PDB file of C-alpha atoms and ligand atoms in Angstrom:
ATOM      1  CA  UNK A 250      47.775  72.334 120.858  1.00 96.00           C
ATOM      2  CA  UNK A 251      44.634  70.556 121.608  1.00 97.00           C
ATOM      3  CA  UNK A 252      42.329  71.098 124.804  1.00 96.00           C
ATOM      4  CA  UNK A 253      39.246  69.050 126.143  1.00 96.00           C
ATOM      5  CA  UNK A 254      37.512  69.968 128.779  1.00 95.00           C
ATOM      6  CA  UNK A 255      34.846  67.384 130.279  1.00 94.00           C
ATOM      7  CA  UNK A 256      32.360  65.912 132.756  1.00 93.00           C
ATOM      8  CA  UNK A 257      33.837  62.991 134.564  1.00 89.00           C
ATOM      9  CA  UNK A 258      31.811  60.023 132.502  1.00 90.00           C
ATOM     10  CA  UNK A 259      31.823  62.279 129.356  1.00 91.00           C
ATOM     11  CA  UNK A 260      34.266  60.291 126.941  1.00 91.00           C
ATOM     12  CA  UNK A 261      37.353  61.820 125.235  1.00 93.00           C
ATOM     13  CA  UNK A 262      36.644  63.317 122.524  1.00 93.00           C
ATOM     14  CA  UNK A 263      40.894  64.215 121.715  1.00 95.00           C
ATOM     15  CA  UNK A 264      41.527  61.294 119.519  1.00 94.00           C
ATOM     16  CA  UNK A 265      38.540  63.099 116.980  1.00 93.00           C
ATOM     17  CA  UNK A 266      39.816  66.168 117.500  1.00 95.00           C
ATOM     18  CA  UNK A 267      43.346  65.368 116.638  1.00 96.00           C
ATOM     19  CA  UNK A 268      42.010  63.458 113.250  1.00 93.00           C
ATOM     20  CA  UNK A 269      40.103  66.949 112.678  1.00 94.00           C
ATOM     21  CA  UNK A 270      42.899  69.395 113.292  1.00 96.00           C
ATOM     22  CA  UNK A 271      45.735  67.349 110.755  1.00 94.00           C
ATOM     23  CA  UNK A 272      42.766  66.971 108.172  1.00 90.00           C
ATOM     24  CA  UNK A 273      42.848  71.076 108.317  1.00 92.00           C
ATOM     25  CA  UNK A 274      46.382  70.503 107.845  1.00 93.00           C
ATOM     26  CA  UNK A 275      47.732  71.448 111.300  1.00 97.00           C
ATOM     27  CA  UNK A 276      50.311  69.163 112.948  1.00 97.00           C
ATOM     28  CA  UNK A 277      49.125  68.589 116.771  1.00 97.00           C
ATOM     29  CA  UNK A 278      51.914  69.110 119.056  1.00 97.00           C
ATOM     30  CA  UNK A 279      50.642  68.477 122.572  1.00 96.00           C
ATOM     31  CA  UNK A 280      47.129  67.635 124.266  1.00 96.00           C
ATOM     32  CA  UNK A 281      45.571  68.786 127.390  1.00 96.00           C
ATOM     33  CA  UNK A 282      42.696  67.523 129.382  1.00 95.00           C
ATOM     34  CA  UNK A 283      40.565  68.562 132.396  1.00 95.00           C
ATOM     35  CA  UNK A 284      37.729  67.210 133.932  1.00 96.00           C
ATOM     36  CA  UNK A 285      35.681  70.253 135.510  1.00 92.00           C
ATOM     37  CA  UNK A 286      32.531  71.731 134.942  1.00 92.00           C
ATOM     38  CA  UNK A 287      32.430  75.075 132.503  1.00 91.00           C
ATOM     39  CA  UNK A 288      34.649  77.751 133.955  1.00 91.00           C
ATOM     40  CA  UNK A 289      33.063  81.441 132.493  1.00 91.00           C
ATOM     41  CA  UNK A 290      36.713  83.027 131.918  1.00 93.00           C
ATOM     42  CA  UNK A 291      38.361  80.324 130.119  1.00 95.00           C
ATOM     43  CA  UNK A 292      36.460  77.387 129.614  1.00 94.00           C
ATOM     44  CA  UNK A 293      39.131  75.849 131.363  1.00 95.00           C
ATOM     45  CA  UNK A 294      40.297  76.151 135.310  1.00 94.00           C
ATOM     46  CA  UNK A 295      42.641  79.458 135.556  1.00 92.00           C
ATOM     47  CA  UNK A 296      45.512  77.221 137.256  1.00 94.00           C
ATOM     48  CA  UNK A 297      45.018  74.617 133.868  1.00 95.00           C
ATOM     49  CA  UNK A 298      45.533  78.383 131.375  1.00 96.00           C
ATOM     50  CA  UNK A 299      48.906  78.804 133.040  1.00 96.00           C
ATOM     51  CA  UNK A 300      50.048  75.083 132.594  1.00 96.00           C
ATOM     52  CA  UNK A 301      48.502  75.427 128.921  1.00 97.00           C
ATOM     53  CA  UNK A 302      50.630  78.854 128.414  1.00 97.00           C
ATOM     54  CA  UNK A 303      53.483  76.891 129.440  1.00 97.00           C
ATOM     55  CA  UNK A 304      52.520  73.746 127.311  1.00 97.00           C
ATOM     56  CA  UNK A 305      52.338  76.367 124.377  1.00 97.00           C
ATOM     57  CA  UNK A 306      55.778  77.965 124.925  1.00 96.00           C
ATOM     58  CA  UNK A 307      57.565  74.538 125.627  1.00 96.00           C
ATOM     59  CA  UNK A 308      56.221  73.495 122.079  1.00 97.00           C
ATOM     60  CA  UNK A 309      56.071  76.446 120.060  1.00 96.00           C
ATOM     61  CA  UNK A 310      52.722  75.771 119.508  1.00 96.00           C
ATOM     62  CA  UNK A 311      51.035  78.741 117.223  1.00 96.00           C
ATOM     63  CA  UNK A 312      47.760  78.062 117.824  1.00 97.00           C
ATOM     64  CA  UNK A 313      44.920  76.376 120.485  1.00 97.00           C
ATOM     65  CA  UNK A 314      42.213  74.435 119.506  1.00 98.00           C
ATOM     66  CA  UNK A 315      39.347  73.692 122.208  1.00 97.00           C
ATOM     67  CA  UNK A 316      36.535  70.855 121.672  1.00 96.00           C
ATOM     68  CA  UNK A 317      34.522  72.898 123.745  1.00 94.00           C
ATOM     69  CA  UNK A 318      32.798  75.913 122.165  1.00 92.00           C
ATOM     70  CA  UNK A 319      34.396  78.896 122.668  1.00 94.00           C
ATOM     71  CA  UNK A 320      32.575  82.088 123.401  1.00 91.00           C
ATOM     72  CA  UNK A 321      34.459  84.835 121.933  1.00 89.00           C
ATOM     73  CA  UNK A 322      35.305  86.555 125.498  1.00 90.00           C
ATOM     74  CA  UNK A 323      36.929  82.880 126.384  1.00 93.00           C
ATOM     75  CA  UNK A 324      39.107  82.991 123.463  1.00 92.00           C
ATOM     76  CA  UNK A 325      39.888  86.515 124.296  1.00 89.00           C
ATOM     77  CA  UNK A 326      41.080  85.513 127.134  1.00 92.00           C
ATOM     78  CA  UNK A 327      42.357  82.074 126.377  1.00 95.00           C
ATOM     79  CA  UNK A 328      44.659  84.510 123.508  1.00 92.00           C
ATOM     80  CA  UNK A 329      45.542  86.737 126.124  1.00 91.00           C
ATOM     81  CA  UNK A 330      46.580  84.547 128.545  1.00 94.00           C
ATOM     82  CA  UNK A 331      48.828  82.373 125.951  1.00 95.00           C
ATOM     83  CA  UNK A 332      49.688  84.845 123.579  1.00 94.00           C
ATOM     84  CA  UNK A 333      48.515  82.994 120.382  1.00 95.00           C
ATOM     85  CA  UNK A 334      45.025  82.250 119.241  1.00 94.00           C
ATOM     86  CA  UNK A 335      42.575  79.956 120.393  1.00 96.00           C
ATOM     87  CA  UNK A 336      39.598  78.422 118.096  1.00 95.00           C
ATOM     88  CA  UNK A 337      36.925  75.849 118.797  1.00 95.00           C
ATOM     89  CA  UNK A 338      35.427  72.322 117.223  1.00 94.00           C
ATOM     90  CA  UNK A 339      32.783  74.214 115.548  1.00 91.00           C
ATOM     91  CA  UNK A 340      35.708  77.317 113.899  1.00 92.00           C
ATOM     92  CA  UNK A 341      38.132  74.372 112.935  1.00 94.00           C
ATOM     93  CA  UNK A 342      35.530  72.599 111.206  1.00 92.00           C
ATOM     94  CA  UNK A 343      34.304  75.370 109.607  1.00 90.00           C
ATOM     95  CA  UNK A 344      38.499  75.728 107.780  1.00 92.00           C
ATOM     96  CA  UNK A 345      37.966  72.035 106.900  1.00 89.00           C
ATOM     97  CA  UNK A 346      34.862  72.659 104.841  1.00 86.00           C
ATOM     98  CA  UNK A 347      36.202  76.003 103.562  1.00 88.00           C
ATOM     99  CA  UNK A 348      39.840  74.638 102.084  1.00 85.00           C
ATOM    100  CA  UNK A 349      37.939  71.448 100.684  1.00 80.00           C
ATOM    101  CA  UNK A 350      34.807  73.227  99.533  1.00 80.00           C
ATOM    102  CA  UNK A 351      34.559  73.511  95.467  1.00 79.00           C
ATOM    103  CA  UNK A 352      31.238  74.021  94.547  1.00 80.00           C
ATOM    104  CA  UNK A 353      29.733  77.531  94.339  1.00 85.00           C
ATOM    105  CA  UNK A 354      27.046  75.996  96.574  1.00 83.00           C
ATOM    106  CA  UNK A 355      29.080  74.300  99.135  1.00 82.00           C
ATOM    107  CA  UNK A 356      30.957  77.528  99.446  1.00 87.00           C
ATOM    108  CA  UNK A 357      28.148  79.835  99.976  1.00 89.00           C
ATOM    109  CA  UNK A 358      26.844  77.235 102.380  1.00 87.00           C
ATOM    110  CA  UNK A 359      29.878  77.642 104.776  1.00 88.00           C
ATOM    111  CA  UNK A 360      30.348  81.168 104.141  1.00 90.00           C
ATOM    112  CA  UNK A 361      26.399  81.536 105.721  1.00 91.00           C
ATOM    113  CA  UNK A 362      27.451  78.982 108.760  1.00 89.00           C
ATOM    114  CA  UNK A 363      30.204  81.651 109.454  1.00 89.00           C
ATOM    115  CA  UNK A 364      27.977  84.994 109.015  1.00 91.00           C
ATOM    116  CA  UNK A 365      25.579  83.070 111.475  1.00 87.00           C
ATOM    117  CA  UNK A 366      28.337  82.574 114.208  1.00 87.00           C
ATOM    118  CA  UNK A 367      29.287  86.247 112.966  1.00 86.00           C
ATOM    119  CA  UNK A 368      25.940  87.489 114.096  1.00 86.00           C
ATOM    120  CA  UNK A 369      25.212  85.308 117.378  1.00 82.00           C
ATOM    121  CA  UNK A 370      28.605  86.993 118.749  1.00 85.00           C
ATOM    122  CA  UNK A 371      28.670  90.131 117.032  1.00 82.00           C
ATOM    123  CA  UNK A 372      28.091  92.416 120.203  1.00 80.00           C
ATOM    124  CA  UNK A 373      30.262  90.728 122.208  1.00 82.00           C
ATOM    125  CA  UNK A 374      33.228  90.561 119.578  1.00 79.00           C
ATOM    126  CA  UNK A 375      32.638  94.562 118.675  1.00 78.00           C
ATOM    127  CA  UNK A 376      33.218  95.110 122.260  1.00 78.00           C
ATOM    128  CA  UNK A 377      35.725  92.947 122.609  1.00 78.00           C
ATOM    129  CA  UNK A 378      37.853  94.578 119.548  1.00 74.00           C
ATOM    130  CA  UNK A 379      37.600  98.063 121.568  1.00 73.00           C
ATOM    131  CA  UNK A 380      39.502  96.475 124.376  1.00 72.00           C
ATOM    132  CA  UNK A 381      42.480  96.133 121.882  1.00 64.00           C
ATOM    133  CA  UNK A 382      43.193  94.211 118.666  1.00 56.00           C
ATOM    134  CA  UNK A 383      43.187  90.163 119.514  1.00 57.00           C
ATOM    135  CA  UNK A 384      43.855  87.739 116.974  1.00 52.00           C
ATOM    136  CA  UNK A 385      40.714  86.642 115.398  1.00 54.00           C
ATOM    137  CA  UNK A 386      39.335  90.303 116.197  1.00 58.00           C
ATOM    138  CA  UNK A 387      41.419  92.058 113.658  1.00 54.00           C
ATOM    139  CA  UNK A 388      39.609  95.489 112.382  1.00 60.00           C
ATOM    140  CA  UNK A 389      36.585  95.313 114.064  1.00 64.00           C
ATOM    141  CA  UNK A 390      37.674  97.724 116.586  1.00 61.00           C
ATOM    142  CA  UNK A 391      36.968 100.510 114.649  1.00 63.00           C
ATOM    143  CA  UNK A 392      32.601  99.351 114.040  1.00 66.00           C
ATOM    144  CA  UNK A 393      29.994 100.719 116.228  1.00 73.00           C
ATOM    145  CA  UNK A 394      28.510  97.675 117.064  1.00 74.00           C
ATOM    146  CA  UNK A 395      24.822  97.919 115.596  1.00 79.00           C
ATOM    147  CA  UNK A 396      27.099  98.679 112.005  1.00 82.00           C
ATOM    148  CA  UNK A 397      28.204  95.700 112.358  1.00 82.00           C
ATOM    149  CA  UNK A 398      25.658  93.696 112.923  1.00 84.00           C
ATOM    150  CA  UNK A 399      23.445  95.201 110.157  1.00 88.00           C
ATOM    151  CA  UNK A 400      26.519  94.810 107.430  1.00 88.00           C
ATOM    152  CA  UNK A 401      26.183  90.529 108.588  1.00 90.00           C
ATOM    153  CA  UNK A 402      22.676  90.447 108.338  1.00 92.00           C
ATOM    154  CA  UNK A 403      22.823  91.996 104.914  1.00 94.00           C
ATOM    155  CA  UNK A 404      25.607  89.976 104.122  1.00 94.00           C
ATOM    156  CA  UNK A 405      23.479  87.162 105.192  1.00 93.00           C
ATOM    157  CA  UNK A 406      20.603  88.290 103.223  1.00 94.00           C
ATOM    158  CA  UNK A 407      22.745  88.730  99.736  1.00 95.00           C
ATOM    159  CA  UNK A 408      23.956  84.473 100.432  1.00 94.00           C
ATOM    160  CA  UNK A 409      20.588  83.224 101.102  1.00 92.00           C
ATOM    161  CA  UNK A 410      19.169  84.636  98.353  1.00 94.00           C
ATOM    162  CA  UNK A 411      21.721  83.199  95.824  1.00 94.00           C
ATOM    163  CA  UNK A 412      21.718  79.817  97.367  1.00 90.00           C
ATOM    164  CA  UNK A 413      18.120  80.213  96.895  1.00 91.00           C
ATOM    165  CA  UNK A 414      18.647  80.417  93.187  1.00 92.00           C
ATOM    166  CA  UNK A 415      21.117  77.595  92.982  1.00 88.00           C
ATOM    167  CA  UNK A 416      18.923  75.451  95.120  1.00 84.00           C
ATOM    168  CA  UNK A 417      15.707  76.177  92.762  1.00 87.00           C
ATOM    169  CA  UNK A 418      18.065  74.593  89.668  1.00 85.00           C
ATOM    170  CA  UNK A 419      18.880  71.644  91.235  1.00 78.00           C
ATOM    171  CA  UNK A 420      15.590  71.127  91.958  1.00 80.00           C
ATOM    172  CA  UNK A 421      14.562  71.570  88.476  1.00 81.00           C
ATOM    173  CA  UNK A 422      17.834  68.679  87.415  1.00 78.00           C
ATOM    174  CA  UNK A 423      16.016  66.210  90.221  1.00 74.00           C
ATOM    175  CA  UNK A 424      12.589  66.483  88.916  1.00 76.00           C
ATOM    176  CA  UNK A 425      13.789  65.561  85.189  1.00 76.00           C
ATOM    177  CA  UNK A 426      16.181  62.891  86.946  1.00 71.00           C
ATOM    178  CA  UNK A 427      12.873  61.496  88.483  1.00 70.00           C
ATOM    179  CA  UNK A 428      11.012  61.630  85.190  1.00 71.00           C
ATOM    180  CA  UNK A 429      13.336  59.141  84.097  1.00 76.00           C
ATOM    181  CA  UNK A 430      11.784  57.071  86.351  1.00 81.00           C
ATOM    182  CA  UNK A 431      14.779  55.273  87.765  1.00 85.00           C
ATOM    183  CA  UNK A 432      15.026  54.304  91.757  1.00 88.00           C
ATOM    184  CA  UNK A 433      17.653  56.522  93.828  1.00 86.00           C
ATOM    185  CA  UNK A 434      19.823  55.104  96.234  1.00 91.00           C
ATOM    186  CA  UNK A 435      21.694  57.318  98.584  1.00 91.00           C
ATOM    187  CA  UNK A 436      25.068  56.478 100.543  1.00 94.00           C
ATOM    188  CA  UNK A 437      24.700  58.119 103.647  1.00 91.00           C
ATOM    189  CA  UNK A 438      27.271  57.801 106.700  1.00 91.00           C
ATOM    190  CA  UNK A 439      29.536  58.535 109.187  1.00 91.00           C
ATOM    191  CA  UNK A 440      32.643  60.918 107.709  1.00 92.00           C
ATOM    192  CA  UNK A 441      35.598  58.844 106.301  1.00 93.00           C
ATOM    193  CA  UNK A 442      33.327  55.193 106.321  1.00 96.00           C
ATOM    194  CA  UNK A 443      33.855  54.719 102.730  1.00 97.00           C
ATOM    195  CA  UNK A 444      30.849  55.648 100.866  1.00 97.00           C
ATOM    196  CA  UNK A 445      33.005  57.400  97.789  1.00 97.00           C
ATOM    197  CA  UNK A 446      35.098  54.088  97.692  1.00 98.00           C
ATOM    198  CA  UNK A 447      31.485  52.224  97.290  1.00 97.00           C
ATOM    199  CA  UNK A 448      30.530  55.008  95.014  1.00 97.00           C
ATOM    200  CA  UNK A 449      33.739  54.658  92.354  1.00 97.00           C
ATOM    201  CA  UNK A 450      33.250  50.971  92.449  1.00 96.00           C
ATOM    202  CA  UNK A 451      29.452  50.952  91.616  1.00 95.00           C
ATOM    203  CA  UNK A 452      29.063  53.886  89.352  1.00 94.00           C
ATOM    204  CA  UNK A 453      32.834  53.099  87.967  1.00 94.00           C
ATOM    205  CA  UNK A 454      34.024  57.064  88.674  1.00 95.00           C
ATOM    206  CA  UNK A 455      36.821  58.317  90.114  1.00 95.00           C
ATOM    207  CA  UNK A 456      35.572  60.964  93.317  1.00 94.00           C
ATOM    208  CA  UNK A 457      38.335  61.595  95.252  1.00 93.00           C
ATOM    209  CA  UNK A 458      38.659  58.941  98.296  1.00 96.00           C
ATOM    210  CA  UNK A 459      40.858  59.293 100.705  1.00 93.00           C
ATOM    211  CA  UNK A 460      41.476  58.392 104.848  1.00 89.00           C
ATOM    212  CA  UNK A 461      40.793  61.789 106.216  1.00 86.00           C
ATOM    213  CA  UNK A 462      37.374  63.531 107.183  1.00 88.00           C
ATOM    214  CA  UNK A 463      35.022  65.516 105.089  1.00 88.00           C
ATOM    215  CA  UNK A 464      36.781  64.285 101.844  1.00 88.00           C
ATOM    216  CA  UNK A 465      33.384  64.836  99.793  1.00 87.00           C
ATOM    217  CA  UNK A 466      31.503  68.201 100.320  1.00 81.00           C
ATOM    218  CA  UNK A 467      29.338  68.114  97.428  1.00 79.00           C
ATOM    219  CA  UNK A 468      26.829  65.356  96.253  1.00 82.00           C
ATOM    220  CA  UNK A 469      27.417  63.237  93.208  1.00 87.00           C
ATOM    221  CA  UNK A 470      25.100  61.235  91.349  1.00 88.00           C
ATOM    222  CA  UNK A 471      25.432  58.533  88.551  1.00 91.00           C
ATOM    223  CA  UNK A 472      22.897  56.482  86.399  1.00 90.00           C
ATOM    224  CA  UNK A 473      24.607  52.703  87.446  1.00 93.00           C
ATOM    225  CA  UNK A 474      23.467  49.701  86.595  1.00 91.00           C
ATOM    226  CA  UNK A 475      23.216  46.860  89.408  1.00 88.00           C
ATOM    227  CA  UNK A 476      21.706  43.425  88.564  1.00 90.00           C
ATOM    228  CA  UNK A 477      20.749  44.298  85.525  1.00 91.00           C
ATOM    229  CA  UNK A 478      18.230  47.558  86.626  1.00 91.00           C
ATOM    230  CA  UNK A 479      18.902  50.993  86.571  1.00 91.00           C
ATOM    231  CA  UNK A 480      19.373  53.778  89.751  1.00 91.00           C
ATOM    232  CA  UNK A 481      20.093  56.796  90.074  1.00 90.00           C
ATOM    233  CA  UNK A 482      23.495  56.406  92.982  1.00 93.00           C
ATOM    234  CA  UNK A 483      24.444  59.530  95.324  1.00 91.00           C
ATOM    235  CA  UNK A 484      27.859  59.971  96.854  1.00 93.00           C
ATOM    236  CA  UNK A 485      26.597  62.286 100.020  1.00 88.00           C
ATOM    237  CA  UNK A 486      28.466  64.789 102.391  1.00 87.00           C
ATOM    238  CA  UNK A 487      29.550  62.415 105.801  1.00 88.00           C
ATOM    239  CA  UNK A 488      27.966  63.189 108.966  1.00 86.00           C
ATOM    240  CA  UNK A 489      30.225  63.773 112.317  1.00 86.00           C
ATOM    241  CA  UNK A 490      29.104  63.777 116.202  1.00 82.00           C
ATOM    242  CA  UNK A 491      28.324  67.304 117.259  1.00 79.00           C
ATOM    243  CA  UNK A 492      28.116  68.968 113.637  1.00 76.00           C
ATOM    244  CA  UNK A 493      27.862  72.711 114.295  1.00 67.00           C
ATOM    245  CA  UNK A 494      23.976  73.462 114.075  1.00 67.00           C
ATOM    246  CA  UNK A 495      24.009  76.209 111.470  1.00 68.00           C
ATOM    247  CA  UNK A 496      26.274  73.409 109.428  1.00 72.00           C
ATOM    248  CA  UNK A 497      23.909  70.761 110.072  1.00 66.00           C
ATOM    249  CA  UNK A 498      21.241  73.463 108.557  1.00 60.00           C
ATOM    250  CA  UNK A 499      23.052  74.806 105.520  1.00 58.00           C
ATOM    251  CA  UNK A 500      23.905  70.830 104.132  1.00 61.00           C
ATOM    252  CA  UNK A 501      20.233  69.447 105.380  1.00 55.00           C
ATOM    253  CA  UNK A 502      19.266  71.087 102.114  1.00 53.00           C
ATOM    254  CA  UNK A 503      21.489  69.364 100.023  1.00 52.00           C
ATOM    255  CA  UNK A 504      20.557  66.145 101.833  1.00 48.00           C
ATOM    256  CA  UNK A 505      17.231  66.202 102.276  1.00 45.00           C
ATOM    257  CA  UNK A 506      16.621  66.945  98.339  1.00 47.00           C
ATOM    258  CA  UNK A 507      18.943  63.606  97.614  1.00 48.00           C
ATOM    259  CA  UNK A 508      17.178  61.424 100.966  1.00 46.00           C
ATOM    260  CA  UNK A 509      13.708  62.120  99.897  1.00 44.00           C
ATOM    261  CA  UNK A 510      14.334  61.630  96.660  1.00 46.00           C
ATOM    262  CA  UNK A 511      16.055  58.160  97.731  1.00 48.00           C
ATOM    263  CA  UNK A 512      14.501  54.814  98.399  1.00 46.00           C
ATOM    264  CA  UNK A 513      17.041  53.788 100.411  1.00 44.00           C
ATOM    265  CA  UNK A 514      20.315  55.113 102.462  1.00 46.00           C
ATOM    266  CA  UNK A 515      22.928  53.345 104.020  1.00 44.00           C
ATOM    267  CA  UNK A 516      26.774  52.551 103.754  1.00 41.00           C
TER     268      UNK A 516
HETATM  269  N1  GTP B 154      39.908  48.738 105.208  1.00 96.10           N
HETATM  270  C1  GTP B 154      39.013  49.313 104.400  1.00 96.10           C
HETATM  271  N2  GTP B 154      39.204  50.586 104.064  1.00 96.10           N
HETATM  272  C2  GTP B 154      38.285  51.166 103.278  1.00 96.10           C
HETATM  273  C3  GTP B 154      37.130  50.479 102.798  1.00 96.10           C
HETATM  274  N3  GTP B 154      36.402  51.336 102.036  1.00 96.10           N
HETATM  275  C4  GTP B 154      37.066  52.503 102.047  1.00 96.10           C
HETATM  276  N4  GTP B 154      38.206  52.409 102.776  1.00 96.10           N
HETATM  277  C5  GTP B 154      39.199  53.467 103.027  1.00 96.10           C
HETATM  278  O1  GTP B 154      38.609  54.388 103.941  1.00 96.10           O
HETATM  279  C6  GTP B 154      39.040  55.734 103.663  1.00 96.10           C
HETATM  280  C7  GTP B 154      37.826  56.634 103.472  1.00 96.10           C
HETATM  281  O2  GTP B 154      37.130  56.278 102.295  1.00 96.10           O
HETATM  282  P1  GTP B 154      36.141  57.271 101.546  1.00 96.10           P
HETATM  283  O3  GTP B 154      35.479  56.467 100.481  1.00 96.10           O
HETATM  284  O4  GTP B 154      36.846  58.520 101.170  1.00 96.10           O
HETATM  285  O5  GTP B 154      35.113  57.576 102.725  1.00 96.10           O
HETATM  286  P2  GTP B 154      33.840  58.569 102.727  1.00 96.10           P
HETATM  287  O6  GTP B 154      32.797  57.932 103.575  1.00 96.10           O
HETATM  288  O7  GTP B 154      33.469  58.941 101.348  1.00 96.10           O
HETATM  289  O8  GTP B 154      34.460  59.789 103.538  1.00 96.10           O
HETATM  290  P3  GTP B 154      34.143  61.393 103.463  1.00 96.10           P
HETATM  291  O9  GTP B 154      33.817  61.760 102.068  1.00 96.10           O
HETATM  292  O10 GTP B 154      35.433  61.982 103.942  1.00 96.10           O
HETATM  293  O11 GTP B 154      33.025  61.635 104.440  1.00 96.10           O
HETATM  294  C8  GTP B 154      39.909  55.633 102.416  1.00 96.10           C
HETATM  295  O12 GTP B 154      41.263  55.648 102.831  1.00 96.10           O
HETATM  296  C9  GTP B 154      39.522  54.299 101.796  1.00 96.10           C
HETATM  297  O13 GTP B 154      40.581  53.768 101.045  1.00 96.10           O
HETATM  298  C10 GTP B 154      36.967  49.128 103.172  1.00 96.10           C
HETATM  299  O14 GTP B 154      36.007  48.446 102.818  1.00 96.10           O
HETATM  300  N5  GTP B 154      37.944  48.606 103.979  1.00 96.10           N
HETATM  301 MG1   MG B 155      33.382  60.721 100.419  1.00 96.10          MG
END
């Protein structure tokens, strides 16, 4: 079941949302919109929950899936109300990147977006889990709630310092790549425009392509040869409207060593 909540001359965002959700694998079985401003409890109006608990009972729905962010007292609530779970843009995202993820890299890189939500709700979900076991707050009921947090920040701590380590290797690989003196092109887009397709056919590889979103998560490059002159190509990670901040933040790295190292981007 997916849920939009918006201003009045905000545009729908469902269609996107719909794309997202199937690309995690989920199959969408009904939609529900409301044009309101933020309510605290739910996100949505209280009279729109009980048409959305009905909605969810009608279809068998097993889960709810918001384009708004959730705070974790909404989906509390939202769970409560409808008696399955409810996750946001920014959570379903975050199980796109996480079943399609391969490289150690890319995987520590989402594992730190999650910690990060982890820690900017961690009071409020500790809390929250004392009030009685919730889906999406299994276990924590039984964490004092400065525990908790410390055990994420360390957590945190451990990632960034191996990503740290990765990240100082590749660095090393683009230096000697730039010794060779070659021009770098990056292909840089929207999610699902086609840059991989561009990439096969100019560097003559076969990255997986395919008509759904986030299909590359890790950077590829190739010595190809175009008009006769050498360059270094890049197959990049797609962007998407409203890319979760700490997201945006753990692939800027990844970008920002290929873009600067680029003298060009486009698709
Ligand atoms: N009609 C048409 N389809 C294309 C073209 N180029 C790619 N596609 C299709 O568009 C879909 C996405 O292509 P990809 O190359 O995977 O796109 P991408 O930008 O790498 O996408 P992500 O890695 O998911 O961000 C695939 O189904 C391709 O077959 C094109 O020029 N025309
Ligand atoms: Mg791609």
């Amino acid at each position: 079941m997916i849920v939009q909540r918006r201003q009045q001359f905000e545009p729908s965002s469902l269609e996107e949302l719909k794309s997202l959700a199937e690309t995690a694998g989920y199959t969408v079985v009904g939609k529900i919109e409301q044009i309101r401003r933020t309510h605290s409890k739910y996100q949505i109006g209280s009279g729109k929950v009980k048409e959305l608990a009905e909605l969810v009972k009608e279809t068998g729905a097993q889960k709810i899936i918001f384009d708004n962010p959730l705070k974790p007292v909404q989906a509390y609530n939202l769970a409560k109300a409808t008696g399955v779970e409810a996750i946001d843009r920014f959570q379903l995202i975050l199980e796109i990147f996480t079943r399609r993820a391969t490289t150690t890299e890319a995987k520590l890189q989402i594992q730190l977006a999650k910690l990060q939500r982890e820690l900017a709700y961690a009071k409020e979900k500790v809390r929250l889990a004392k009030m009685g076991e919730q889906p999406g707050f299994m276990g924590l009921g039984a964490y004092e709630v400065d525990v908790y947090y410390e055990a994420v920040k360390r957590q945190v701590h451990t990632i960034r310092r191996k990503l740290k380590k990765i990240r100082t290797k590749r660095q090393l690989h683009r230096e000697r790549r730039l010794e060779l003196g070659f021009p770098s092109i990056s292909l840089a887009g929207y999610t699902n425009a086609g840059k991989s397709t561009l990439f096969n056919s100019l560097a003559e590889e076969e990255v997986p392509v395919d008509n759904a979103l986030f299909t590359t998560l890790s950077t590829t490059t190739r010595l190809v040869k175009i008009s006769k002159r050498n360059f270094l190509l890049t197959d990049t990670v797609g962007f998407i409207d409203r890319l979760p901040l700490t997201l945006i933040e753990a692939f800027l790295h990844s970008r920002r060593n290929n873009l600067l190292g680029s003298d060009s981007a486009g698709s």
